[in-house]
Every structure is written in structure tokens, then in C-alpha cells.
PDB file of C-alpha atoms in Angstrom:
ATOM      1  CA  ALA A 160       0.000   0.000   0.000  1.00 59.00           C
ATOM      2  CA  GLY A 161       1.257   3.434  -0.903  1.00 73.00           C
ATOM      3  CA  ASN A 162       1.033   6.865   0.649  1.00 77.00           C
ATOM      4  CA  HIS A 163      -2.384   7.402  -0.970  1.00 80.00           C
ATOM      5  CA  PRO A 164      -5.289   4.968  -0.323  1.00 77.00           C
ATOM      6  CA  ASP A 165      -5.777   4.454  -4.066  1.00 81.00           C
ATOM      7  CA  ASP A 166      -2.209   3.191  -4.513  1.00 85.00           C
ATOM      8  CA  TYR A 167      -2.554  -0.475  -3.702  1.00 82.00           C
ATOM      9  CA  SER A 168      -1.200  -3.689  -5.207  1.00 86.00           C
ATOM     10  CA  ARG A 169      -0.660  -7.353  -4.359  1.00 90.00           C
ATOM     11  CA  ILE A 170       2.260  -9.655  -5.072  1.00 94.00           C
ATOM     12  CA  SER A 171       2.556 -13.418  -4.756  1.00 96.00           C
ATOM     13  CA  TYR A 172       5.545 -15.295  -3.400  1.00 97.00           C
ATOM     14  CA  ARG A 173       6.275 -16.641  -6.891  1.00 97.00           C
ATOM     15  CA  THR A 174       6.282 -13.177  -8.464  1.00 97.00           C
ATOM     16  CA  LEU A 175       8.430 -11.839  -5.633  1.00 97.00           C
ATOM     17  CA  LEU A 176      10.956 -14.618  -6.225  1.00 98.00           C
ATOM     18  CA  ASP A 177      11.076 -13.821  -9.949  1.00 98.00           C
ATOM     19  CA  VAL A 178      11.709 -10.115  -9.369  1.00 98.00           C
ATOM     20  CA  VAL A 179      14.317 -10.820  -6.684  1.00 98.00           C
ATOM     21  CA  CYS A 180      16.165 -13.153  -9.052  1.00 98.00           C
ATOM     22  CA  GLN A 181      16.068 -10.554 -11.820  1.00 98.00           C
ATOM     23  CA  PHE A 182      17.559  -7.883  -9.592  1.00 98.00           C
ATOM     24  CA  SER A 183      20.100 -10.362  -8.185  1.00 98.00           C
ATOM     25  CA  ASN A 184      21.264 -11.112 -11.719  1.00 98.00           C
ATOM     26  CA  ALA A 185      21.380  -7.396 -12.486  1.00 98.00           C
ATOM     27  CA  LEU A 186      23.633  -6.742  -9.495  1.00 98.00           C
ATOM     28  CA  ARG A 187      25.901  -9.643 -10.430  1.00 98.00           C
ATOM     29  CA  SER A 188      26.136  -8.435 -14.020  1.00 97.00           C
ATOM     30  CA  HIS A 189      27.435  -5.107 -12.701  1.00 97.00           C
ATOM     31  CA  GLY A 190      30.154  -6.696 -10.599  1.00 97.00           C
ATOM     32  CA  VAL A 191      28.429  -6.958  -7.214  1.00 98.00           C
ATOM     33  CA  LYS A 192      29.575 -10.113  -5.457  1.00 97.00           C
ATOM     34  CA  LYS A 193      29.619 -11.821  -2.065  1.00 98.00           C
ATOM     35  CA  GLY A 194      30.892  -9.444   0.600  1.00 97.00           C
ATOM     36  CA  ASP A 195      30.252  -6.228  -1.336  1.00 98.00           C
ATOM     37  CA  ARG A 196      28.184  -3.573   0.418  1.00 98.00           C
ATOM     38  CA  VAL A 197      25.022  -2.085  -1.056  1.00 98.00           C
ATOM     39  CA  SER A 198      23.486   1.021   0.535  1.00 98.00           C
ATOM     40  CA  ILE A 199      19.700   1.403   0.281  1.00 98.00           C
ATOM     41  CA  TYR A 200      17.991   4.787   0.694  1.00 98.00           C
ATOM     42  CA  MET A 201      14.390   3.998  -0.145  1.00 96.00           C
ATOM     43  CA  PRO A 202      10.781   4.658   0.883  1.00 94.00           C
ATOM     44  CA  MET A 203       8.402   1.878   1.927  1.00 93.00           C
ATOM     45  CA  ILE A 204       7.921   0.365  -1.519  1.00 94.00           C
ATOM     46  CA  LEU A 205       8.217  -3.141  -2.948  1.00 95.00           C
ATOM     47  CA  GLU A 206      11.618  -2.500  -4.564  1.00 97.00           C
ATOM     48  CA  THR A 207      13.084  -1.886  -1.111  1.00 97.00           C
ATOM     49  CA  VAL A 208      12.234  -5.440  -0.069  1.00 97.00           C
ATOM     50  CA  VAL A 209      13.364  -6.817  -3.429  1.00 98.00           C
ATOM     51  CA  CYS A 210      16.727  -5.093  -3.082  1.00 98.00           C
ATOM     52  CA  MET A 211      17.305  -6.463   0.431  1.00 98.00           C
ATOM     53  CA  LEU A 212      16.406 -10.007  -0.627  1.00 98.00           C
ATOM     54  CA  ALA A 213      18.506  -9.773  -3.788  1.00 98.00           C
ATOM     55  CA  CYS A 214      21.538  -8.760  -1.757  1.00 98.00           C
ATOM     56  CA  ALA A 215      20.947 -11.685   0.599  1.00 98.00           C
ATOM     57  CA  ARG A 216      20.613 -14.042  -2.373  1.00 98.00           C
ATOM     58  CA  ILE A 217      24.018 -13.173  -3.853  1.00 98.00           C
ATOM     59  CA  GLY A 218      25.824 -12.702  -0.539  1.00 98.00           C
ATOM     60  CA  ALA A 219      26.125  -8.926  -0.762  1.00 98.00           C
ATOM     61  CA  ILE A 220      25.748  -7.017   2.512  1.00 98.00           C
ATOM     62  CA  HIS A 221      22.911  -4.499   2.448  1.00 98.00           C
ATOM     63  CA  SER A 222      22.932  -1.362   4.569  1.00 98.00           C
ATOM     64  CA  VAL A 223      19.533   0.336   4.689  1.00 98.00           C
ATOM     65  CA  VAL A 224      19.518   4.016   5.634  1.00 97.00           C
ATOM     66  CA  PHE A 225      16.242   5.567   6.777  1.00 95.00           C
ATOM     67  CA  ALA A 226      14.927   7.695   3.899  1.00 94.00           C
ATOM     68  CA  GLY A 227      14.476  10.732   6.113  1.00 92.00           C
ATOM     69  CA  PHE A 228      18.137  11.230   6.952  1.00 95.00           C
ATOM     70  CA  SER A 229      20.128  14.158   5.587  1.00 96.00           C
ATOM     71  CA  PRO A 230      22.792  13.929   2.851  1.00 97.00           C
ATOM     72  CA  ASP A 231      25.518  14.139   5.510  1.00 96.00           C
ATOM     73  CA  CYS A 232      24.045  11.186   7.412  1.00 96.00           C
ATOM     74  CA  LEU A 233      23.753   9.089   4.269  1.00 97.00           C
ATOM     75  CA  ALA A 234      27.286   9.992   3.149  1.00 97.00           C
ATOM     76  CA  GLU A 235      28.746   9.058   6.533  1.00 96.00           C
ATOM     77  CA  ARG A 236      27.106   5.632   6.471  1.00 97.00           C
ATOM     78  CA  MET A 237      28.034   4.908   2.845  1.00 98.00           C
ATOM     79  CA  ALA A 238      31.656   5.850   3.473  1.00 97.00           C
ATOM     80  CA  ASP A 239      31.892   3.868   6.697  1.00 96.00           C
ATOM     81  CA  CYS A 240      30.551   0.628   5.188  1.00 97.00           C
ATOM     82  CA  LYS A 241      32.446   1.212   1.896  1.00 97.00           C
ATOM     83  CA  ALA A 242      29.319   0.923  -0.227  1.00 98.00           C
ATOM     84  CA  LYS A 243      29.856  -0.139  -3.832  1.00 98.00           C
ATOM     85  CA  VAL A 244      26.281   0.569  -4.976  1.00 98.00           C
ATOM     86  CA  LEU A 245      23.529   2.921  -3.816  1.00 98.00           C
ATOM     87  CA  VAL A 246      19.862   2.126  -4.515  1.00 98.00           C
ATOM     88  CA  THR A 247      17.186   4.818  -4.204  1.00 98.00           C
ATOM     89  CA  SER A 248      14.030   6.162  -5.849  1.00 97.00           C
ATOM     90  CA  ASP A 249      13.538   9.422  -7.688  1.00 96.00           C
ATOM     91  CA  CYS A 250      11.052  10.869  -5.179  1.00 95.00           C
ATOM     92  CA  ALA A 251       8.374   9.743  -2.754  1.00 92.00           C
ATOM     93  CA  TRP A 252       5.405  11.187  -0.886  1.00 90.00           C
ATOM     94  CA  ARG A 253       5.306  11.110   2.891  1.00 86.00           C
ATOM     95  CA  GLY A 254       1.914  12.481   3.803  1.00 83.00           C
ATOM     96  CA  GLU A 255       1.600  15.693   1.801  1.00 86.00           C
ATOM     97  CA  LYS A 256       5.363  16.249   1.721  1.00 89.00           C
ATOM     98  CA  LEU A 257       7.358  15.388  -1.386  1.00 92.00           C
ATOM     99  CA  LEU A 258      10.738  13.833  -0.597  1.00 93.00           C
ATOM    100  CA  THR A 259      13.349  14.384  -3.317  1.00 95.00           C
ATOM    101  CA  LEU A 260      15.369  11.285  -2.522  1.00 97.00           C
ATOM    102  CA  LYS A 261      17.484  11.315  -5.695  1.00 97.00           C
ATOM    103  CA  LYS A 262      18.601  14.881  -4.969  1.00 97.00           C
ATOM    104  CA  THR A 263      19.542  13.887  -1.426  1.00 97.00           C
ATOM    105  CA  CYS A 264      21.551  10.962  -2.788  1.00 98.00           C
ATOM    106  CA  ASP A 265      23.353  13.202  -5.296  1.00 97.00           C
ATOM    107  CA  GLU A 266      24.444  15.473  -2.465  1.00 98.00           C
ATOM    108  CA  ALA A 267      25.445  12.503  -0.303  1.00 98.00           C
ATOM    109  CA  LEU A 268      27.507  10.952  -3.092  1.00 98.00           C
ATOM    110  CA  GLU A 269      29.375  14.232  -3.552  1.00 97.00           C
ATOM    111  CA  ILE A 270      30.018  14.565   0.194  1.00 98.00           C
ATOM    112  CA  ALA A 271      31.258  10.973   0.375  1.00 98.00           C
ATOM    113  CA  ARG A 272      33.620  11.567  -2.552  1.00 97.00           C
ATOM    114  CA  THR A 273      35.016  14.940  -1.533  1.00 97.00           C
ATOM    115  CA  LYS A 274      34.970  14.780   2.262  1.00 97.00           C
ATOM    116  CA  LYS A 275      35.007  11.065   3.100  1.00 96.00           C
ATOM    117  CA  ASN A 276      37.349   9.870   0.337  1.00 97.00           C
ATOM    118  CA  HIS A 277      34.879   7.245  -0.842  1.00 98.00           C
ATOM    119  CA  LYS A 278      33.409   6.848  -4.318  1.00 97.00           C
ATOM    120  CA  VAL A 279      30.268   4.800  -4.978  1.00 98.00           C
ATOM    121  CA  ASP A 280      30.410   3.029  -8.341  1.00 97.00           C
ATOM    122  CA  MET A 281      26.727   3.077  -9.273  1.00 98.00           C
ATOM    123  CA  CYS A 282      23.409   4.608  -8.205  1.00 98.00           C
ATOM    124  CA  ILE A 283      20.303   2.590  -9.150  1.00 98.00           C
ATOM    125  CA  VAL A 284      17.116   4.677  -9.247  1.00 98.00           C
ATOM    126  CA  VAL A 285      13.503   3.462  -9.093  1.00 97.00           C
ATOM    127  CA  ALA A 286      11.123   5.603 -11.189  1.00 95.00           C
ATOM    128  CA  HIS A 287       8.507   5.812  -8.454  1.00 94.00           C
ATOM    129  CA  LEU A 288       6.921   9.273  -8.558  1.00 92.00           C
ATOM    130  CA  LYS A 289       5.018   8.992 -11.847  1.00 91.00           C
ATOM    131  CA  ARG A 290       3.269   5.757 -10.883  1.00 92.00           C
ATOM    132  CA  VAL A 291       1.644   6.998  -7.655  1.00 90.00           C
ATOM    133  CA  THR A 292      -1.169   9.406  -6.864  1.00 89.00           C
ATOM    134  CA  PRO A 293       0.077  12.941  -6.041  1.00 90.00           C
ATOM    135  CA  CYS A 294      -0.625  13.947  -2.445  1.00 87.00           C
ATOM    136  CA  GLY A 295       0.214  17.616  -2.906  1.00 88.00           C
ATOM    137  CA  PRO A 296       1.320  20.162  -5.516  1.00 88.00           C
ATOM    138  CA  MET A 297       3.145  18.275  -8.263  1.00 86.00           C
ATOM    139  CA  PRO A 298       6.238  20.075  -9.635  1.00 86.00           C
ATOM    140  CA  ASN A 299       7.991  19.304 -12.892  1.00 86.00           C
ATOM    141  CA  ILE A 300       9.879  16.070 -12.212  1.00 84.00           C
ATOM    142  CA  GLU A 301      12.782  17.112 -14.420  1.00 81.00           C
ATOM    143  CA  THR A 302      13.525  20.015 -12.070  1.00 89.00           C
ATOM    144  CA  LEU A 303      13.685  17.866  -8.919  1.00 91.00           C
ATOM    145  CA  TYR A 304      17.068  16.239  -9.503  1.00 94.00           C
ATOM    146  CA  GLU A 305      19.936  15.884 -11.968  1.00 94.00           C
ATOM    147  CA  TRP A 306      20.881  12.785 -13.919  1.00 96.00           C
ATOM    148  CA  HIS A 307      24.505  11.628 -14.192  1.00 96.00           C
ATOM    149  CA  ASP A 308      25.086   9.103 -16.973  1.00 96.00           C
ATOM    150  CA  ASP A 309      28.431   8.024 -15.537  1.00 95.00           C
ATOM    151  CA  ILE A 310      26.879   6.666 -12.328  1.00 97.00           C
ATOM    152  CA  ASP A 311      23.055   6.690 -12.520  1.00 98.00           C
ATOM    153  CA  VAL A 312      20.974   3.858 -13.968  1.00 98.00           C
ATOM    154  CA  TRP A 313      17.223   3.222 -13.896  1.00 98.00           C
ATOM    155  CA  TRP A 314      15.934   0.180 -12.021  1.00 98.00           C
ATOM    156  CA  HIS A 315      13.668  -0.857 -14.918  1.00 97.00           C
ATOM    157  CA  ASP A 316      16.604  -0.686 -17.356  1.00 97.00           C
ATOM    158  CA  ILE A 317      18.947  -2.729 -15.199  1.00 97.00           C
ATOM    159  CA  ILE A 318      16.484  -5.631 -14.733  1.00 97.00           C
ATOM    160  CA  GLU A 319      15.257  -5.659 -18.332  1.00 95.00           C
ATOM    161  CA  ASP A 320      15.833  -9.049 -19.984  1.00 95.00           C
ATOM    162  CA  GLN A 321      17.338 -10.474 -16.781  1.00 98.00           C
ATOM    163  CA  SER A 322      16.556 -14.121 -16.067  1.00 98.00           C
ATOM    164  CA  THR A 323      14.100 -15.075 -13.342  1.00 98.00           C
ATOM    165  CA  ILE A 324      16.498 -17.853 -12.311  1.00 98.00           C
ATOM    166  CA  CYS A 325      19.416 -16.954 -10.062  1.00 98.00           C
ATOM    167  CA  GLN A 326      21.442 -19.506  -8.158  1.00 97.00           C
ATOM    168  CA  PRO A 327      21.871 -18.329  -4.549  1.00 97.00           C
ATOM    169  CA  GLU A 328      25.290 -17.835  -3.030  1.00 98.00           C
ATOM    170  CA  TRP A 329      26.182 -20.475  -0.460  1.00 96.00           C
ATOM    171  CA  MET A 330      26.630 -18.754   2.902  1.00 97.00           C
ATOM    172  CA  GLY A 331      28.204 -19.837   6.170  1.00 97.00           C
ATOM    173  CA  ALA A 332      26.279 -19.439   9.422  1.00 97.00           C
ATOM    174  CA  GLU A 333      28.500 -16.532  10.507  1.00 97.00           C
ATOM    175  CA  ASP A 334      28.722 -14.821   7.105  1.00 98.00           C
ATOM    176  CA  PRO A 335      27.388 -11.244   7.214  1.00 98.00           C
ATOM    177  CA  LEU A 336      23.784 -10.653   6.159  1.00 98.00           C
ATOM    178  CA  PHE A 337      23.437  -6.900   6.642  1.00 98.00           C
ATOM    179  CA  MET A 338      24.798  -3.842   8.391  1.00 97.00           C
ATOM    180  CA  LEU A 339      22.497  -1.399  10.159  1.00 97.00           C
ATOM    181  CA  TYR A 340      23.631   1.852  11.727  1.00 96.00           C
ATOM    182  CA  THR A 341      22.349   3.372  14.928  1.00 92.00           C
ATOM    183  CA  SER A 342      20.586   6.723  14.647  1.00 85.00           C
ATOM    184  CA  GLY A 343      23.603   8.658  15.900  1.00 81.00           C
ATOM    185  CA  SER A 344      21.525  10.536  18.463  1.00 78.00           C
ATOM    186  CA  THR A 345      24.084   9.723  21.168  1.00 78.00           C
ATOM    187  CA  GLY A 346      27.192  10.295  19.068  1.00 80.00           C
ATOM    188  CA  LYS A 347      28.795   8.848  15.946  1.00 86.00           C
ATOM    189  CA  PRO A 348      26.535   6.231  14.298  1.00 90.00           C
ATOM    190  CA  LYS A 349      27.683   2.710  15.027  1.00 92.00           C
ATOM    191  CA  GLY A 350      27.351   0.019  12.388  1.00 95.00           C
ATOM    192  CA  VAL A 351      25.922  -3.222  13.750  1.00 95.00           C
ATOM    193  CA  LEU A 352      26.722  -6.318  11.714  1.00 96.00           C
ATOM    194  CA  HIS A 353      24.126  -9.108  11.686  1.00 97.00           C
ATOM    195  CA  THR A 354      25.187 -12.540  10.509  1.00 97.00           C
ATOM    196  CA  THR A 355      23.128 -14.978   8.509  1.00 97.00           C
ATOM    197  CA  ALA A 356      21.964 -18.045  10.439  1.00 96.00           C
ATOM    198  CA  GLY A 357      21.473 -16.761  13.975  1.00 94.00           C
ATOM    199  CA  TYR A 358      19.594 -13.643  12.928  1.00 97.00           C
ATOM    200  CA  LEU A 359      17.260 -15.478  10.557  1.00 97.00           C
ATOM    201  CA  LEU A 360      16.550 -18.213  13.103  1.00 96.00           C
ATOM    202  CA  TYR A 361      15.726 -15.640  15.782  1.00 96.00           C
ATOM    203  CA  ALA A 362      13.520 -13.639  13.400  1.00 96.00           C
ATOM    204  CA  THR A 363      11.638 -16.722  12.226  1.00 97.00           C
ATOM    205  CA  ALA A 364      11.120 -18.163  15.713  1.00 96.00           C
ATOM    206  CA  THR A 365       9.989 -14.943  17.403  1.00 95.00           C
ATOM    207  CA  PHE A 366       7.508 -14.233  14.630  1.00 94.00           C
ATOM    208  CA  ARG A 367       6.015 -17.695  14.886  1.00 94.00           C
ATOM    209  CA  TYR A 368       5.930 -18.130  18.651  1.00 93.00           C
ATOM    210  CA  VAL A 369       5.939 -14.616  20.146  1.00 90.00           C
ATOM    211  CA  PHE A 370       3.708 -12.986  17.536  1.00 88.00           C
ATOM    212  CA  ASP A 371       1.660 -16.212  17.399  1.00 89.00           C
ATOM    213  CA  TYR A 372       1.174 -15.934  13.648  1.00 90.00           C
ATOM    214  CA  ARG A 373      -1.434 -18.300  12.194  1.00 90.00           C
ATOM    215  CA  PRO A 374      -1.974 -19.156   8.502  1.00 89.00           C
ATOM    216  CA  GLN A 375      -5.309 -17.301   8.387  1.00 88.00           C
ATOM    217  CA  ASP A 376      -3.801 -14.064   9.719  1.00 89.00           C
ATOM    218  CA  ILE A 377      -2.999 -10.950   7.716  1.00 88.00           C
ATOM    219  CA  TYR A 378      -0.019  -9.300   9.357  1.00 89.00           C
ATOM    220  CA  TRP A 379       1.121  -5.673   9.421  1.00 86.00           C
ATOM    221  CA  CYS A 380       4.152  -4.120  11.127  1.00 88.00           C
ATOM    222  CA  THR A 381       4.105  -0.320  11.380  1.00 84.00           C
ATOM    223  CA  ALA A 382       7.894   0.050  11.539  1.00 89.00           C
ATOM    224  CA  ASP A 383       9.902   1.660   8.756  1.00 92.00           C
ATOM    225  CA  VAL A 384      12.213  -0.756   6.991  1.00 93.00           C
ATOM    226  CA  GLY A 385      15.103   1.588   7.800  1.00 93.00           C
ATOM    227  CA  TRP A 386      15.205   0.293  11.382  1.00 93.00           C
ATOM    228  CA  ILE A 387      15.855  -3.141  12.858  1.00 95.00           C
ATOM    229  CA  THR A 388      12.169  -3.754  13.616  1.00 94.00           C
ATOM    230  CA  GLY A 389      11.404  -3.137   9.950  1.00 94.00           C
ATOM    231  CA  HIS A 390      14.234  -5.388   8.789  1.00 97.00           C
ATOM    232  CA  THR A 391      13.051  -8.221  10.977  1.00 97.00           C
ATOM    233  CA  TYR A 392       9.268  -7.952  11.169  1.00 95.00           C
ATOM    234  CA  VAL A 393       8.481  -6.252   7.861  1.00 95.00           C
ATOM    235  CA  VAL A 394      10.821  -8.272   5.641  1.00 97.00           C
ATOM    236  CA  TYR A 395      12.639 -11.364   6.878  1.00 98.00           C
ATOM    237  CA  ALA A 396      10.396 -12.891   9.559  1.00 97.00           C
ATOM    238  CA  PRO A 397       7.031 -12.747   7.727  1.00 96.00           C
ATOM    239  CA  LEU A 398       8.548 -14.118   4.523  1.00 97.00           C
ATOM    240  CA  ALA A 399      10.372 -16.909   6.360  1.00 97.00           C
ATOM    241  CA  ASN A 400       7.040 -17.952   7.875  1.00 96.00           C
ATOM    242  CA  ARG A 401       5.089 -17.788   4.596  1.00 95.00           C
ATOM    243  CA  ALA A 402       2.948 -15.004   6.053  1.00 95.00           C
ATOM    244  CA  THR A 403       0.500 -12.775   4.232  1.00 93.00           C
ATOM    245  CA  SER A 404       1.675  -9.321   5.224  1.00 92.00           C
ATOM    246  CA  VAL A 405       1.138  -5.657   4.448  1.00 88.00           C
ATOM    247  CA  LEU A 406       3.844  -3.157   3.503  1.00 89.00           C
ATOM    248  CA  SER A 407       2.498   0.304   4.170  1.00 81.00           C
ATOM    249  CA  ASN A 408       3.178   3.652   5.814  1.00 67.00           C
ATOM    250  CA  LEU A 409      -0.507   4.616   5.708  1.00 60.00           C
ATOM    251  CA  GLU A 410      -2.461   3.597   8.793  1.00 51.00           C
ATOM    252  CA  SER A 411      -5.920   3.839   7.229  1.00 43.00           C
ATOM    253  CA  ILE A 412      -5.051   0.931   4.931  1.00 48.00           C
ATOM    254  CA  LEU A 413      -5.262  -1.259   8.036  1.00 48.00           C
ATOM    255  CA  ILE A 414      -9.032  -1.526   7.927  1.00 44.00           C
ATOM    256  CA  SER A 415     -10.168  -0.194   4.574  1.00 47.00           C
ATOM    257  CA  LYS A 416      -7.977  -2.457   2.422  1.00 50.00           C
ATOM    258  CA  ALA A 417      -6.579  -5.466   4.244  1.00 47.00           C
ATOM    259  CA  GLY A 418      -8.485  -6.075   7.460  1.00 52.00           C
ATOM    260  CA  GLU A 419      -5.442  -7.185   9.426  1.00 52.00           C
ATOM    261  CA  THR A 420      -5.758  -9.649  12.287  1.00 57.00           C
ATOM    262  CA  ALA A 421      -2.200  -9.344  13.587  1.00 55.00           C
ATOM    263  CA  LEU A 422      -0.176  -6.237  14.264  1.00 55.00           C
ATOM    264  CA  GLY A 423       3.402  -5.409  15.186  1.00 55.00           C
ATOM    265  CA  CYS A 424       4.474  -1.950  16.336  1.00 54.00           C
ATOM    266  CA  ASP A 425       7.751  -0.099  16.425  1.00 50.00           C
ATOM    267  CA  GLY A 426       8.653   1.415  19.767  1.00 42.00           C
ATOM    268  CA  LEU A 427       9.798   4.735  18.319  1.00 39.00           C
ATOM    269  CA  ARG A 428       6.407   5.261  16.719  1.00 40.00           C
ATOM    270  CA  GLU A 429       4.446   3.922  19.659  1.00 39.00           C
ATOM    271  CA  ARG A 430       5.951   5.854  22.562  1.00 36.00           C
ATOM    272  CA  PRO A 431       4.563   9.348  21.781  1.00 34.00           C
ATOM    273  CA  TYR A 432       1.008   7.963  21.978  1.00 33.00           C
ATOM    274  CA  GLU A 433       1.311   6.105  25.279  1.00 34.00           C
ATOM    275  CA  ARG A 434      -0.756   8.585  27.267  1.00 32.00           C
ATOM    276  CA  ARG A 435      -3.219   9.466  24.540  1.00 33.00           C
ATOM    277  CA  GLY A 436      -4.449   6.343  22.852  1.00 35.00           C
ATOM    278  CA  PRO A 437      -3.675   2.994  21.253  1.00 35.00           C
ATOM    279  CA  ALA A 438      -0.242   2.201  19.948  1.00 34.00           C
ATOM    280  CA  LEU A 439      -1.141   2.709  16.295  1.00 35.00           C
ATOM    281  CA  GLY A 440      -0.446   6.427  16.260  1.00 36.00           C
ATOM    282  CA  VAL A 441      -3.831   7.077  14.620  1.00 35.00           C
ATOM    283  CA  TYR A 442      -6.345   9.680  15.769  1.00 36.00           C
ATOM    284  CA  ASP A 443      -9.132   8.923  13.279  1.00 43.00           C
ATOM    285  CA  LYS A 444     -12.126   8.134  15.524  1.00 47.00           C
ATOM    286  CA  ASP A 445     -13.959   6.149  12.848  1.00 55.00           C
ATOM    287  CA  LEU A 446     -10.863   4.019  12.299  1.00 49.00           C
ATOM    288  CA  LEU A 447     -10.470   3.426  16.015  1.00 48.00           C
ATOM    289  CA  ASN A 448     -14.125   2.383  16.277  1.00 56.00           C
ATOM    290  CA  LYS A 449     -13.568  -0.115  13.481  1.00 53.00           C
ATOM    291  CA  LEU A 450     -10.473  -1.406  15.226  1.00 51.00           C
ATOM    292  CA  GLN A 451     -12.492  -2.097  18.332  1.00 51.00           C
ATOM    293  CA  LYS A 452     -14.850  -4.301  16.325  1.00 51.00           C
ATOM    294  CA  ASN A 453     -12.069  -6.289  14.622  1.00 53.00           C
ATOM    295  CA  THR A 454     -10.056  -9.135  16.027  1.00 54.00           C
ATOM    296  CA  ILE A 455      -6.521  -7.799  16.301  1.00 58.00           C
ATOM    297  CA  LYS A 456      -3.909  -9.671  18.277  1.00 63.00           C
ATOM    298  CA  LYS A 457      -1.931  -7.857  20.921  1.00 51.00           C
ATOM    299  CA  PRO A 458       1.463  -7.105  19.369  1.00 55.00           C
ATOM    300  CA  PRO A 459       4.855  -7.145  21.045  1.00 54.00           C
ATOM    301  CA  HIS A 460       6.685  -3.855  21.430  1.00 50.00           C
ATOM    302  CA  GLY A 461       9.515  -3.192  18.994  1.00 52.00           C
ATOM    303  CA  ASP A 462      12.097  -2.674  21.716  1.00 48.00           C
ATOM    304  CA  SER A 463      10.652  -4.036  24.976  1.00 44.00           C
ATOM    305  CA  PRO A 464       9.122  -7.281  26.265  1.00 40.00           C
ATOM    306  CA  VAL A 465       5.691  -8.493  25.182  1.00 41.00           C
ATOM    307  CA  ARG A 466       4.319  -7.721  28.636  1.00 38.00           C
ATOM    308  CA  GLY A 467       5.186  -4.032  28.161  1.00 38.00           C
ATOM    309  CA  THR A 468       3.337  -0.893  27.204  1.00 36.00           C
ATOM    310  CA  ILE A 469       1.471  -2.067  24.126  1.00 37.00           C
ATOM    311  CA  ALA A 470      -0.089  -5.051  25.862  1.00 37.00           C
ATOM    312  CA  ARG A 471      -1.282  -2.741  28.652  1.00 35.00           C
ATOM    313  CA  LEU A 472      -2.622  -0.239  26.119  1.00 34.00           C
ATOM    314  CA  TYR A 473      -4.616  -2.911  24.331  1.00 34.00           C
ATOM    315  CA  ASP A 474      -5.938  -4.230  27.639  1.00 37.00           C
ATOM    316  CA  THR A 475      -7.046  -0.685  28.465  1.00 34.00           C
ATOM    317  CA  TYR A 476      -8.567   0.351  25.156  1.00 33.00           C
ATOM    318  CA  TYR A 477      -9.923  -2.934  23.813  1.00 32.00           C
TER     319      TYR A 477
END
């Protein structure tokens, strides 16, 4: 689901596998191999998930940067992890605000090159803005960013004619899966390296037994994929458990489109609402009334035990 309620699509596991294999082959054809780092600066769209899974498939280490960070923040993280490739979209809507992500990336690439002594080889860009419903004044797209033929390439061009078959890279249990940086609010951002087997086992088990996912459930996690909760409970854990899940940053989709029966929340989004209402961060009274009538499982908190704030909130309000 997109930023606008009319922007909505579905994808099957088979189609997802095909697209992941195509992008995996595209990365390999441009010299990305096991151990290389790929930075991702993307909104909550399907290509973000595809890029993460493609990196995992070929053994590349993805480093997702929250698509609200400044050019300096992005440059610092790209330089620190020695990113070979950057993946982004041209622009994206967040509410009524238009985010010029490609322009931010251009500035970050220049900062990384001139101030951090690091050059990224390629920037892959998803043409996202034209395919979604405008949520505010729509400027001329050509004025929003510059195009550099020596480094920039369109996502749809790079996957064109790529095979839907891609042999996965064999990985050891302790081989790196991804790097994720702390927010930097308490100092220099610290890159945390997650390895393959232990992380995936933990993600799969907690989703199945702590979230109590059942085959009939439709699952939604409110976290942004730029944080560890989003990595785990938006991408890896639901897919590892064959779950039907929702990728969205628009709360109203919860009832009007999917009718979720299971919900996971991110602590950073939940905390500001502790004293004022349920942990969804939604003030629409009609939506809250509908929530009360639906069967929604109590979710665990993104960064505290299951018995914490969210469980108490749901006991109070539902």
C-alpha cells in the first residue's frame, strides 16, 4: 500500500521470487559479489524489499539508511561501510510532503567523494513518482534532480531481460547478512553487523511463537524498513514464515484495504502515543471504532518485552 489509499497492489511469493532473481542477476552483471556492500535509501515500496532479498541471495551485505536522513548522514554511512552501490528512488510522498530522494543521494555521493574519500560506483534509481497518486502540488519532475550518466541507472533498465532464475550464493552461518547503523543521536553512528543463520533463526522463531502468527492471519508491522524492527518484522520474519503481510506507511489501509488480524508496532512510533491512545499512532475516531470491532492480536513492542506498554494499552482500550 502506498502513501495514498488508491495506490494499492498485491504480489505473490512466486512473483516476488522472480523479481528478486532478476535484480540479483542485475547486481551480479554489474560486478556486485559476495561481501560487497550495497546502501539502500528507499521509501516503503516493494523495490526496497526486493533489493534487500537480492543482496541476501548473492551474498552482498545491504545497509539500509532511513529515507528521512540528511545527505551528511547518508554519506557518513556509505563511506563507513564502503558501499559499492547505492539504490534509491527518484522521489516519494510522505503524507503531503514530497521527498526528493534522488537529490539527497546526489548530495550525499558528492560529500562521500570529496569529504570522506569514498566513491560509490553506481546509483540505481527506481522511477517511483510517476506511478503513484500525487498527495500535494506536483512540480515538474525534471527540475527535482539531476541525472549523471556516468553513475546513474534506472531500475527498470537494469532488470530488463534479466533471467528469473538466479542460483543463490552459499553462505556460512556466521557470514554477514546486513549492516544497520544506529541513529547517531548519542554520538557517531555505530554500524551493527548481523550474521546470517542466527539472525534469521531468531527472526523466524519470534515471529512464529511470540507474535503467534497463524496461517489465516494478515499481518502488518508499522515500523519503517530503515530500522531493525522493519528489517526483521516487515521483511525477513514474515517471509520466512510464509505469512500474508502488508507493507504500508498509511495507517488507514489497516481496515479499509486489508483487514489485518495481527499487528506489530515499532517502539519509536508507539511511545509518543502512550498517554493518549492505542499504539497505532492514529487519531481517526472512525478508524479506532472499526479497530475495536475487529479481532486484532496484541502485538509485542519493537524494543521491549511483550508484557510491556502495548499489551497494557490494548488491555485498556480494547
